Amino acid sequence: MSSTLIYETLLTRSIKFWILLILQIPSIFCSIFILYHMFVSRKQRQLLANHVIIIMLIVSLLSTIIDLSITLNYLQNRIVHLSSSYFCYFWMYIDYVLYANGMLLMTWVSIERHILVFS
């Protein structure tokens, strides 16, 4: 049985931080832009096919704002500032809920698209 050691250096941590930060900012702006246009356009809002897409965008935006921000804070400072067990449970709960909801919504929208296309 071989074991693999993973060493995280200051350089790798810094690279991860900057890549995530550079991608997080446009992700937030794009999500807000798309949500704005979905909510402003009455036609887009009322289309049945867009309801799940809107919810998926909201879940994705929450995941980007909450979970990724906590991760970036950890990568930059090398510690979790609120290192209580309650915060860790909150972080794990939010992480699991948001990603599980994202997967369930993706499954639902795939089935919905299949039904709408082939019916």
Coordinates of C-alpha atoms in Angstrom, one line a residue:
M1 CA 0.0 0.0 0.0
S2 CA 1.5 3.3 -1.0
S3 CA 0.7 6.6 0.5
T4 CA 0.8 9.9 -1.3
L5 CA 1.8 13.0 0.6
I6 CA 0.4 16.2 -0.6
Y7 CA 2.4 19.3 0.4
E8 CA 0.8 22.7 0.1
T9 CA 3.3 25.4 -0.2
L10 CA 2.8 29.2 0.0
L11 CA 3.1 29.3 -3.8
T12 CA 0.4 26.7 -4.5
R13 CA -1.9 28.3 -2.0
S14 CA -1.4 31.7 -3.6
I15 CA -2.0 30.3 -7.1
K16 CA -5.3 28.7 -5.9
F17 CA -6.4 31.9 -4.3
W18 CA -5.8 34.1 -7.3
I19 CA -7.4 31.7 -9.8
L20 CA -10.5 31.4 -7.6
L21 CA -10.7 35.1 -7.0
I22 CA -10.2 35.9 -10.7
L23 CA -13.0 33.5 -11.6
Q24 CA -15.3 34.4 -8.7
I25 CA -15.8 38.1 -9.6
P26 CA -17.0 37.5 -13.2
S27 CA -19.1 34.6 -12.0
I28 CA -21.0 36.9 -9.5
F29 CA -21.5 39.6 -12.1
C30 CA -22.7 37.2 -14.8
S31 CA -25.2 35.5 -12.4
I32 CA -26.6 38.8 -11.3
F33 CA -26.8 40.0 -14.9
I34 CA -28.6 36.9 -16.1
L35 CA -31.0 37.0 -13.1
Y36 CA -31.7 40.6 -13.7
H37 CA -32.7 40.0 -17.3
M38 CA -34.8 37.0 -16.4
F39 CA -36.7 38.9 -13.8
V40 CA -37.1 42.1 -15.8
S41 CA -38.5 40.3 -18.9
R42 CA -42.0 39.2 -18.2
K43 CA -41.9 36.7 -21.1
Q44 CA -38.7 35.0 -19.7
R45 CA -40.1 35.0 -16.2
Q46 CA -43.4 33.2 -17.3
L47 CA -41.8 30.5 -19.4
L48 CA -42.2 27.2 -17.6
A49 CA -38.8 26.1 -18.8
N50 CA -37.0 29.0 -17.1
H51 CA -38.3 28.5 -13.6
V52 CA -35.8 25.8 -12.7
I53 CA -33.0 27.8 -14.5
I54 CA -33.8 30.8 -12.3
I55 CA -33.6 28.7 -9.1
M56 CA -30.3 27.1 -10.4
L57 CA -28.9 30.6 -10.9
I58 CA -29.9 31.6 -7.4
V59 CA -28.3 28.5 -5.8
S60 CA -25.2 28.9 -7.9
L61 CA -24.9 32.6 -6.9
L62 CA -25.3 31.7 -3.2
S63 CA -22.7 29.0 -3.5
T64 CA -20.3 31.4 -5.1
I65 CA -20.9 34.2 -2.6
I66 CA -21.0 32.1 0.6
D67 CA -18.9 29.0 0.1
L68 CA -16.2 30.3 -2.2
S69 CA -15.7 33.4 -0.1
I70 CA -15.0 31.3 3.0
T71 CA -12.6 29.2 1.0
L72 CA -10.8 32.3 -0.3
N73 CA -10.5 33.7 3.2
Y74 CA -9.0 30.4 4.3
L75 CA -6.5 30.3 1.4
Q76 CA -5.4 33.9 2.0
N77 CA -5.1 33.9 5.8
R78 CA -4.3 30.2 6.3
I79 CA -6.7 30.1 9.2
V80 CA -10.5 30.1 9.6
H81 CA -11.3 33.2 11.6
L82 CA -14.5 31.8 13.1
S83 CA -13.0 28.5 14.1
S84 CA -15.8 27.3 16.3
S85 CA -17.5 24.0 15.8
Y86 CA -20.8 25.8 15.0
F87 CA -19.2 27.7 12.1
C88 CA -17.6 24.5 10.8
Y89 CA -21.0 22.7 11.0
F90 CA -22.6 25.7 9.3
W91 CA -20.0 25.7 6.5
M92 CA -20.4 21.9 5.9
Y93 CA -24.2 22.2 6.0
I94 CA -24.3 25.1 3.6
D95 CA -21.8 23.4 1.3
Y96 CA -23.7 20.1 1.2
V97 CA -27.1 21.7 0.8
L98 CA -26.1 24.1 -2.0
Y99 CA -24.2 21.4 -4.0
A100 CA -26.9 18.8 -3.4
N101 CA -29.6 21.2 -4.5
G102 CA -27.5 22.1 -7.6
M103 CA -27.3 18.5 -8.6
L104 CA -31.0 17.8 -7.9
L105 CA -32.0 20.9 -9.9
M106 CA -29.7 19.9 -12.8
T107 CA -31.3 16.4 -12.8
W108 CA -34.8 18.0 -12.8
V109 CA -34.0 20.4 -15.6
S110 CA -32.5 17.6 -17.7
I111 CA -35.7 15.5 -17.3
E112 CA -37.8 18.6 -17.9
R113 CA -36.0 19.5 -21.1
H114 CA -36.2 15.9 -22.3
I115 CA -40.0 15.9 -21.7
L116 CA -40.4 19.3 -23.4
V117 CA -38.3 18.3 -26.5
F118 CA -39.8 14.9 -27.1
S119 CA -43.5 15.6 -26.3

